[in-house]
XYZ file of C-alpha atoms in Angstrom:
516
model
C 17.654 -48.832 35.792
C 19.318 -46.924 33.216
C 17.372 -44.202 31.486
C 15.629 -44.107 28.125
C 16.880 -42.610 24.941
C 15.429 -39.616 23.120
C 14.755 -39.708 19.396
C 13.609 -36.826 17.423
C 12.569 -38.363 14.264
C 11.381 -36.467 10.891
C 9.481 -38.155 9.014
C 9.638 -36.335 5.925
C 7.029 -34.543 3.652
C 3.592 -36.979 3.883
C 4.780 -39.905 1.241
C 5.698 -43.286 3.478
C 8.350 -44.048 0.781
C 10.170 -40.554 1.560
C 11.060 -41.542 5.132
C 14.775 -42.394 5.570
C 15.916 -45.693 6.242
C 17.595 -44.502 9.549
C 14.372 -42.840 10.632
C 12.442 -46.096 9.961
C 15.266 -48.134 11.731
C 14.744 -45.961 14.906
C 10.898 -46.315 14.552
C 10.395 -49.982 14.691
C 12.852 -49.933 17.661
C 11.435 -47.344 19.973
C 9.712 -48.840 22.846
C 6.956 -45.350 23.105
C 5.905 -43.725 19.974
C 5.179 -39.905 20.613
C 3.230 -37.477 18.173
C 1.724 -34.242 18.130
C -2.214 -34.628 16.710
C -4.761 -32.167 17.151
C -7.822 -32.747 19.262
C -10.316 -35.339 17.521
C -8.414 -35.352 14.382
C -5.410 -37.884 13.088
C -1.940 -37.054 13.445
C -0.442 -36.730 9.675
C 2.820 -38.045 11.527
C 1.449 -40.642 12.391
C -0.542 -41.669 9.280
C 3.076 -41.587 7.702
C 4.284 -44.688 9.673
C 0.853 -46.092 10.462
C 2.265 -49.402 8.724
C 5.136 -49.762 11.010
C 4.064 -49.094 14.264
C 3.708 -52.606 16.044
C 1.362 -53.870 18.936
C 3.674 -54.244 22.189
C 4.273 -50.526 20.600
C 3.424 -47.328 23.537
C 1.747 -44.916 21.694
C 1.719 -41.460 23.470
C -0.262 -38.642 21.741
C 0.385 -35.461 22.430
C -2.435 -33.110 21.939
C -2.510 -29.550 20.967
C -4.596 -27.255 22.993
C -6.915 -25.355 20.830
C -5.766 -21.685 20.630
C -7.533 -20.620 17.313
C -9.901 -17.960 19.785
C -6.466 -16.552 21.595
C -5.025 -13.408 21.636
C -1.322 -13.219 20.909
C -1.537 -9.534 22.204
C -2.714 -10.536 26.073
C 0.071 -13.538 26.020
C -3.161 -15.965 26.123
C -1.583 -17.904 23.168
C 2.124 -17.974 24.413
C 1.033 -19.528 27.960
C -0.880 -22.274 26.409
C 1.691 -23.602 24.000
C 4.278 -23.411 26.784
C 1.897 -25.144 29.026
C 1.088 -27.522 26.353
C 5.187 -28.260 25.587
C 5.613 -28.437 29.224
C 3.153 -31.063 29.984
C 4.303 -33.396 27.028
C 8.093 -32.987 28.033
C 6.947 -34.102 31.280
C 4.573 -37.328 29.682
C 7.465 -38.422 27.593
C 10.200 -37.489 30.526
C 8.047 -40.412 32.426
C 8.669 -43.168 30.247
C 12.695 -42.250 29.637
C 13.025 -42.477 33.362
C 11.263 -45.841 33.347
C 14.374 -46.788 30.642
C 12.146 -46.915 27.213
C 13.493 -45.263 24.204
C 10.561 -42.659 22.668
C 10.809 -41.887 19.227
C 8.969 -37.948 18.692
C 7.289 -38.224 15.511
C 8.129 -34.679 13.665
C 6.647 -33.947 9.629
C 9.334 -32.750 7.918
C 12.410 -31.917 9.693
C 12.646 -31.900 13.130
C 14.642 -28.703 13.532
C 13.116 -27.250 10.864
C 10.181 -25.295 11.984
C 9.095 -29.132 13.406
C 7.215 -29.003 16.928
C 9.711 -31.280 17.926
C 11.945 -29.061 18.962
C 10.276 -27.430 21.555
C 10.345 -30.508 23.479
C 14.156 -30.997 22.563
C 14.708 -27.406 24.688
C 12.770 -28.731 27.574
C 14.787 -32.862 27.403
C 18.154 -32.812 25.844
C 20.261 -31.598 28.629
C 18.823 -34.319 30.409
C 18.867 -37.516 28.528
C 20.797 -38.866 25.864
C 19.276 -37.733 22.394
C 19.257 -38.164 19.155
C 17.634 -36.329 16.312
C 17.185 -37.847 12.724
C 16.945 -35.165 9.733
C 13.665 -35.977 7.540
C 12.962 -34.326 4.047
C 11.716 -31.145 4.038
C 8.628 -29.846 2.587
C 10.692 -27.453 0.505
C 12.454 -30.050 -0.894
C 9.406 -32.433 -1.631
C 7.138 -29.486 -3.011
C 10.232 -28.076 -5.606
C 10.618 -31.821 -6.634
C 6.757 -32.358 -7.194
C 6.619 -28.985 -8.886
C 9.532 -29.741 -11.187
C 11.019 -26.393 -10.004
C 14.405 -26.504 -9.385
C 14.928 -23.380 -6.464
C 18.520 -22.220 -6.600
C 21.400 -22.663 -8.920
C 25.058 -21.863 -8.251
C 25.069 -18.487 -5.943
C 21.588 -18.088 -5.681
C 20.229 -17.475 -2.411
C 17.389 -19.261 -0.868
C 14.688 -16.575 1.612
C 12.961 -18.886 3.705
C 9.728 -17.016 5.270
C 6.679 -17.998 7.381
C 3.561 -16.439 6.276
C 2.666 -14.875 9.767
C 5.248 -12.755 8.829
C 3.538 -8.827 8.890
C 2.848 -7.969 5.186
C 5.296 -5.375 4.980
C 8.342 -7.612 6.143
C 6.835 -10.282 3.464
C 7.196 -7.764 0.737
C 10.432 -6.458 1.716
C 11.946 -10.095 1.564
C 10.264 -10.990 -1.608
C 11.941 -7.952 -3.342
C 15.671 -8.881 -3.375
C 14.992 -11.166 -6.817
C 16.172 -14.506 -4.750
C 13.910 -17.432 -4.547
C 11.882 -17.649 -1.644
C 9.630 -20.206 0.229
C 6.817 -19.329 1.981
C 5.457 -21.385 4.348
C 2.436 -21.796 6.791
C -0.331 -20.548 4.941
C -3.785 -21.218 5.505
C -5.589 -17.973 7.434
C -2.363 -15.727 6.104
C -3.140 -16.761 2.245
C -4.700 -13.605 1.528
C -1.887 -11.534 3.355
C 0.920 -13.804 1.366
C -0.936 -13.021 -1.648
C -0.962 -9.609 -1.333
C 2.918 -8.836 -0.828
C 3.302 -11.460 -3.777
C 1.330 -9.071 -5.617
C 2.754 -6.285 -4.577
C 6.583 -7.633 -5.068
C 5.872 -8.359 -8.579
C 6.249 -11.841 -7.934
C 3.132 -13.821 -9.115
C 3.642 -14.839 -12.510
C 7.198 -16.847 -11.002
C 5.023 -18.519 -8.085
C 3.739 -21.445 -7.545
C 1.386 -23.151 -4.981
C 1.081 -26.360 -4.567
C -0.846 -27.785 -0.512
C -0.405 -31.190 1.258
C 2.934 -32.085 -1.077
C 3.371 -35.838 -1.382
C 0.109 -36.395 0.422
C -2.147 -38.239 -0.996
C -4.760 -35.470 -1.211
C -2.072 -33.167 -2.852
C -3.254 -30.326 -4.956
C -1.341 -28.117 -7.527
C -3.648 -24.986 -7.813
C -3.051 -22.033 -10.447
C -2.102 -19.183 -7.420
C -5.057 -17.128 -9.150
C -7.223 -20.051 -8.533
C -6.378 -20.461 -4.923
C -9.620 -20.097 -2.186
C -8.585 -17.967 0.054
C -10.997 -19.649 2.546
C -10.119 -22.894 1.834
C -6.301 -22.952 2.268
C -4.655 -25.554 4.921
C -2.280 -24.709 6.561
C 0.207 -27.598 5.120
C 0.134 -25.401 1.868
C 3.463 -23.562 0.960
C 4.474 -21.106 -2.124
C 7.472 -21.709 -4.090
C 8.928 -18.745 -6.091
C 12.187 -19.417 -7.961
C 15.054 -16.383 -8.579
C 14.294 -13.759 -10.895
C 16.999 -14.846 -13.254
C 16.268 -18.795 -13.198
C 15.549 -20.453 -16.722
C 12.179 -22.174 -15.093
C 10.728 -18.351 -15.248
C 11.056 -18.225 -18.899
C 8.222 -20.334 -19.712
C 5.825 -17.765 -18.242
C 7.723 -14.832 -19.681
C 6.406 -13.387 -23.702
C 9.793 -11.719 -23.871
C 12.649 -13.470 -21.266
C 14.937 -11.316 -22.831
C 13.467 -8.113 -21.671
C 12.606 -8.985 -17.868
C 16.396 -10.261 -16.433
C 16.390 -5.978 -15.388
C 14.241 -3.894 -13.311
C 13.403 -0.510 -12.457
C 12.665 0.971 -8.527
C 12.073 4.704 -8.806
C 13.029 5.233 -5.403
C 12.106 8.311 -2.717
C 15.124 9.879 -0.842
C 13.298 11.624 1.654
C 13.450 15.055 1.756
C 17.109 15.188 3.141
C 17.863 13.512 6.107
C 19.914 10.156 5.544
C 17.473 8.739 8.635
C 14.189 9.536 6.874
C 15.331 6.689 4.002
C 13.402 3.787 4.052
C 15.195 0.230 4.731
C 13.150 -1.100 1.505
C 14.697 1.818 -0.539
C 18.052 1.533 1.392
C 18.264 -2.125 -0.082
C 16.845 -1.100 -3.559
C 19.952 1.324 -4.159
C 22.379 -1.093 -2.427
C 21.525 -3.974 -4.906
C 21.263 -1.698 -8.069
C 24.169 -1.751 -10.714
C 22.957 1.791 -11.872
C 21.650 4.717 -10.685
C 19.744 7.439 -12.889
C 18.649 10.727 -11.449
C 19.351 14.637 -11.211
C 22.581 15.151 -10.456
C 21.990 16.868 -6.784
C 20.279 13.701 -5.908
C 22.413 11.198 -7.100
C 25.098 12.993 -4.860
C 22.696 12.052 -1.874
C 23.068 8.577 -2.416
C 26.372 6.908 -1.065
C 29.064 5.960 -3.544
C 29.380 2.217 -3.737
C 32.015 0.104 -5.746
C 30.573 -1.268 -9.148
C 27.860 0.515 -9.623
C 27.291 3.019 -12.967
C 25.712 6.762 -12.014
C 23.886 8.424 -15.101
C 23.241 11.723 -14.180
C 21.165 14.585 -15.907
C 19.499 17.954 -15.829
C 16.618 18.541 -13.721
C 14.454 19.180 -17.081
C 14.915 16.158 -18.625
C 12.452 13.659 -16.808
C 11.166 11.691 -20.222
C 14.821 10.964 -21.180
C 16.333 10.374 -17.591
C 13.482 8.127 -17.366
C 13.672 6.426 -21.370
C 17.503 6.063 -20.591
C 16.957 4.001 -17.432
C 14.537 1.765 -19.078
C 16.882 0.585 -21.868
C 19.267 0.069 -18.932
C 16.628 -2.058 -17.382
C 16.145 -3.876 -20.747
C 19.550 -4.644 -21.335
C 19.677 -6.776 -17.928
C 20.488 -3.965 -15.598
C 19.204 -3.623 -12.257
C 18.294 0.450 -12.195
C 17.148 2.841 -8.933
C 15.752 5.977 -10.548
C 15.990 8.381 -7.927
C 14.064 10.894 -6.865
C 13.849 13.759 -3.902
C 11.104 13.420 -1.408
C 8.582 10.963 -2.754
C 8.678 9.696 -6.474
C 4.954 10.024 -6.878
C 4.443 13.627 -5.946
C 5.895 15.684 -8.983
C 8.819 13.881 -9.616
C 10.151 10.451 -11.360
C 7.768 8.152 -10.970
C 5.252 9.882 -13.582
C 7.877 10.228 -16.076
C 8.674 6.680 -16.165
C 4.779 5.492 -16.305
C 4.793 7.765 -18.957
C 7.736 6.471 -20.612
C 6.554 2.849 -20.572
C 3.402 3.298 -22.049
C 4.343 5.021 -24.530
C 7.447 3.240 -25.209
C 8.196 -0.376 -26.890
C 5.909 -3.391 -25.871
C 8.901 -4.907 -24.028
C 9.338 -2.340 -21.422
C 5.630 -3.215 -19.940
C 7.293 -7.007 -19.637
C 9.912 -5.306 -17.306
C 9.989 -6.001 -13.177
C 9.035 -1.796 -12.234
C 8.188 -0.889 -8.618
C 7.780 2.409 -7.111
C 9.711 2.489 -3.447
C 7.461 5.974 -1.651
C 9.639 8.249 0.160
C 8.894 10.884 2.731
C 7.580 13.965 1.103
C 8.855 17.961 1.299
C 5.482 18.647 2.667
C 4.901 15.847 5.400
C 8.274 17.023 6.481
C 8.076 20.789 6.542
C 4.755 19.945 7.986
C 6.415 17.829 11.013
C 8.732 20.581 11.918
C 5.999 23.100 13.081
C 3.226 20.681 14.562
C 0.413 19.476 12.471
C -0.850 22.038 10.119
C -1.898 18.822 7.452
C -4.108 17.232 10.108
C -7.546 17.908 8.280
C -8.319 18.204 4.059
C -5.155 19.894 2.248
C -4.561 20.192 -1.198
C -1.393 20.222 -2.669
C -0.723 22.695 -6.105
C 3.056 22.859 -7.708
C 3.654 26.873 -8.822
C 5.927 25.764 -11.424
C 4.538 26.576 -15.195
C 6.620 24.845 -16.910
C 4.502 21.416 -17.388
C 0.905 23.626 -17.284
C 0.215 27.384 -18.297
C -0.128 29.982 -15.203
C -3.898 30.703 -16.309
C -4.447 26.533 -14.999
C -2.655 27.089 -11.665
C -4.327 30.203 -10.825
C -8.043 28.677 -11.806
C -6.646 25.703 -8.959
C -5.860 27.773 -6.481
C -9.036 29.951 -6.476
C -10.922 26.892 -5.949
C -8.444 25.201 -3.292
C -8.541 28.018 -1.076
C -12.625 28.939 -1.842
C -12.825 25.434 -0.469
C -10.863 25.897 2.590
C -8.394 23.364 2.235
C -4.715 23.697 3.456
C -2.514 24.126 0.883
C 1.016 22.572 0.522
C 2.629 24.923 -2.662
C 5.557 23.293 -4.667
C 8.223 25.054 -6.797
C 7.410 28.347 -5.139
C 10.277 30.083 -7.024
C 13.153 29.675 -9.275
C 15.999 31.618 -11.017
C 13.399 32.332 -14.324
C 9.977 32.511 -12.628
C 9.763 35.281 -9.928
C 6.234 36.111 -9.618
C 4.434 33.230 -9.055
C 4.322 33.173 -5.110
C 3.624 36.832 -5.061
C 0.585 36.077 -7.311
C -0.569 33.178 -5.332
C -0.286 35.421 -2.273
C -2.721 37.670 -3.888
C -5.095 34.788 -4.822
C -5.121 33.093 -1.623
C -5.674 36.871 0.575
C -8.864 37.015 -1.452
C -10.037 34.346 0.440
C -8.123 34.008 3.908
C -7.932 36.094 6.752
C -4.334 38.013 7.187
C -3.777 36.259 10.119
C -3.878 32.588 8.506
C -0.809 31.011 9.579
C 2.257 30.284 6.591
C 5.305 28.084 6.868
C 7.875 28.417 4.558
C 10.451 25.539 4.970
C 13.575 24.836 2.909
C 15.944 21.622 2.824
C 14.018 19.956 5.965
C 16.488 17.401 7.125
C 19.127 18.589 5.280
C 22.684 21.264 6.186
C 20.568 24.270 5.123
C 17.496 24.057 6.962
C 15.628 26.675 7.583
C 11.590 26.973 8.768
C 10.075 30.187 9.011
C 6.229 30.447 10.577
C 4.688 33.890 9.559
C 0.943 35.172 8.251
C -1.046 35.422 5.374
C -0.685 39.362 5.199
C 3.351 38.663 5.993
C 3.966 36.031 3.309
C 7.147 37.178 1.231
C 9.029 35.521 -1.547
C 12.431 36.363 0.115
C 14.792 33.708 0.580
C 12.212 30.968 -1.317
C 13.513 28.809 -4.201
C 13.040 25.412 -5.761
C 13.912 23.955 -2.652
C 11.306 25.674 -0.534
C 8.017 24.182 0.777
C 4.937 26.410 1.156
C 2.233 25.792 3.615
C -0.762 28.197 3.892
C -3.416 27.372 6.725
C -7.304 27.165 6.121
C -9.525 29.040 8.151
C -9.521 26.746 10.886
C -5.557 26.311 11.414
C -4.042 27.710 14.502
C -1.047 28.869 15.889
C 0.525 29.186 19.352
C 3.933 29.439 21.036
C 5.956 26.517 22.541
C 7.730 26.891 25.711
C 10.935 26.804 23.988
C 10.223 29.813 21.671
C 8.962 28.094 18.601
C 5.577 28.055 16.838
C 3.283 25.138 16.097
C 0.548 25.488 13.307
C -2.041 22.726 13.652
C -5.220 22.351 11.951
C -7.748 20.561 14.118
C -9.534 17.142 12.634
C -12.563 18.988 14.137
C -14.515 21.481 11.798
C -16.419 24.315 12.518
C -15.835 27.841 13.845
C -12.883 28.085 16.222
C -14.996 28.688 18.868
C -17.407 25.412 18.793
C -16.451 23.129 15.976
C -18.593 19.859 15.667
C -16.467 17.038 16.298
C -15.304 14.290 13.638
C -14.945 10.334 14.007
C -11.828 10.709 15.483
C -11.323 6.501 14.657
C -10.952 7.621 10.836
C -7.631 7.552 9.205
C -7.246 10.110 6.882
């Protein structure tokens, strides 16, 4: 008896009149009729052909094992879907060997995240197969949206909402049109990075496409509870003429702005999300130094400028922006902590009503503090407070009042602009300020360029603390009463300051579960 052939049949979005003729050819043909269904619930593959299946028909369900209580971490999960997959591979290997053709019902496309192909791993080397393409939810949801996705060169990000919230966002970033699929318990997590890429006012949700129950919600409508999981978010490119419907001024959104964080020096400590942000920018605005940090790369347009300059280095990159351009505004460390990303908050709200239309994102860096303070140990580990020296932006009477009641309160202190080339006495002062209040023997790190060709980390005291060899480029960390200081077996010194407070004899412990 020759053996039975294998179909893999999609059977497109939900709509009967959507399945190709092929697939319906194969369908009325088959001899066993296999489906996936959840237990004590219809399969929505087979509601789809209901109409054709015929009496002398085999109907083989296959039935998902419920796995909504299992841990993914313990493998609990993995072992019953492959346990499940192997069982109906074996079921539907039976009736092949006993020469019937079985058709596999699949929604949508077969090889497109379709169950379907799971059992194709586990039979195709084995009998002869077949597998017929169906329409894909994609395709059905764009064409009951009336949103065309892609034109020309525009690329098409296909993502599953289990997808961690971080890799969502990074994906949704680029300005392509994306697709994101299997929703239901992830909704809130999908809505999130959409929020948080900018994105919402170009998406769309629409949940059972084709069905007959299909709904087109408003995303800000959307229950978060109440979202199946055959629910999928369109979002079409940033440049696409279907956006302009939801956009007051079109012609002041094609550009965007990332103020983006270089680290403090090390090419390694540079994010991958602002990595991409400068590789996909056509210009580049930032202090010169820093725009020397950032790779050369063919096309694009650097604007550089004085370090004292921030309003108009950050005005100048938002007419860029305006005029279509895609702009990184670059900044040292992180963009939020004295640098950049102020300046261009500023800028925009006090600038013309179009540049609040614009697509602006902030892309955090590693800071000059969180890496001077990795070099020596863990001197951040409890309250800090963190004062710039510089009084340029704020009068010296201001920073003195701050750090009188910083170090009255006993936090660490992380001190920017220590120095420069016109202001020589600030660190001594602040030295004199802070020895009011802290032993001589508080441990003080004073790190410059961390991560970069000029390092250099110096651990000394309170009573030691001199303004030698500090500059703009130096990071200042002065203990509280509770940091500590010992020597490594390799010579260096590690400052800590324990999450526990109290005297360093018997400090009370803290929730050590807390994040700070």
């Amino acid at each position: 008896m020759s053996k039975g052939r294998l179909f893999g049949v999609g059977v497109g979005p939900g709509d009967p009149d959507l399945i190709t003729v092929k697939a319906l050819k194969i369908i009325r043909a088959a001899h066993v009729i296999a489906y996936p269904t959840a237990r004590n619930a219809r399969s929505n593959a087979r509601a789809v052909i209901a109409a054709e299946l015929a009496p002398e028909q085999i109907e083989l369900p296959l039935v998902f094992p419920i796995t909504t209580e299992m841990s993914e971490r313990n493998g609990a999960y993995e072992t019953a879907m492959r346990e499940f997959y192997d069982a109906s591979a074996q079921a539907i290997s039976a009736h092949l060997d006993f020469g019937r053709d079985v058709a596999v019902l699949c929604e949508g496309d077969p090889f497109f995240y379709g169950s379907y192909m799971y059992l194709h791993d586990r039979l195709a080397q084995r009998y002869t197969t077949e597998v017929v393409p169906g329409i894909t939810s994609i395709s059905a949801a764009a064409a009951r949206l009336g949103m065309p996705l892609v034109r020309r060169d525009t690329p098409l990000t296909i993502l599953p909402g289990t997808l961690s919230e971080a890799d969502l966002v990074h994906a949704l970033s680029n300005g392509a049109a994306s697709a994101i699929m299997k929703l239901g318990r992830n909704f809130t997590k999908v809505l999130s990075a959409l929020r948080y890429s900018g994105v919402t006012e170009r998406a769309r949700y629409i949940e059972r496409a084709t069905m007959s129950d299909e709904r087109i919600i408003p995303l800000q409508e959307v229950d978060p509870s109440a979202v199946p999981y055959f629910s999928l978010v369109l979002v079409p490119s940033r440049t696409h003429p279907a956006n302009q419907e939801n956009q007051a001024h079109s012609d002041a959104v094609s550009g965007c702005i990332r103020v983006v964080g270089l680290g403090p020096g090390a090419p390694e400590w540079l994010s991958p999300e602002a990595h991409d942000a400068l590789d996909q920018a056509t210009d580049l605005v930032g202090y010169a130094p820093y725009l020397d940090r950032v790779p050369i790369r063919a096309g694009q347009r650097r604007h550089a400028s004085d370090n004292r300059v921030e309003l108009e280095r950050a005005r100048h990159a938002l007419e860029l922006a305006e005029s279509g351009s895609q702009v990184c505004v670059v900044s040292s460390g992180d963009p939020g902590i004295f640098a950049m990303a102020t300046a261009v908050m500023e800028a925009i709200e006090r600038g013309p009503s179009t540049w609040r239309h614009l697509d602006v994102r902030v892309l955090p860096g590693i800071s000059a503090m969180q890496a001077a303070a990795a070099r020596v140990g863990a001197p951040l580990g409890h309250d800090f407070c963190v004062i710039s020296l510089s009084d340029r932006l704020k009068p010296w009477s201001i920073i003195a009042q701050r750090l009188e009641a910083a170090a009255s309160a006993d936090f660490v202190l992380a001190l920017y602009n220590p120095l420069s080339s016109q202001r020589r006495r600030q660190l001594a002062d602040a030295g004199a300020i802070l020895r009011r209040h802290r032993a001589p023997e508080t441990p003080v790190v004073l790190a410059r360029d961390v991560g970069g060709s000029d390092e250099r980390v110096l651990v000394t005291d309170l009573a030691h603390l001199d303004a030698v060899g500090a500059d703009m480029r130096t990071i200042v960390l002065v203990g509280a009463s509770t940091t500590r200081s010992f020597a490594g077996s390799d010579g260096r010194t590690f400052v800590y300051t324990p999450r526990a407070y109290g005297t360093r004899e018997g400090a009370t412990p803290m929730n050590t579960e807390s994040s700070p």
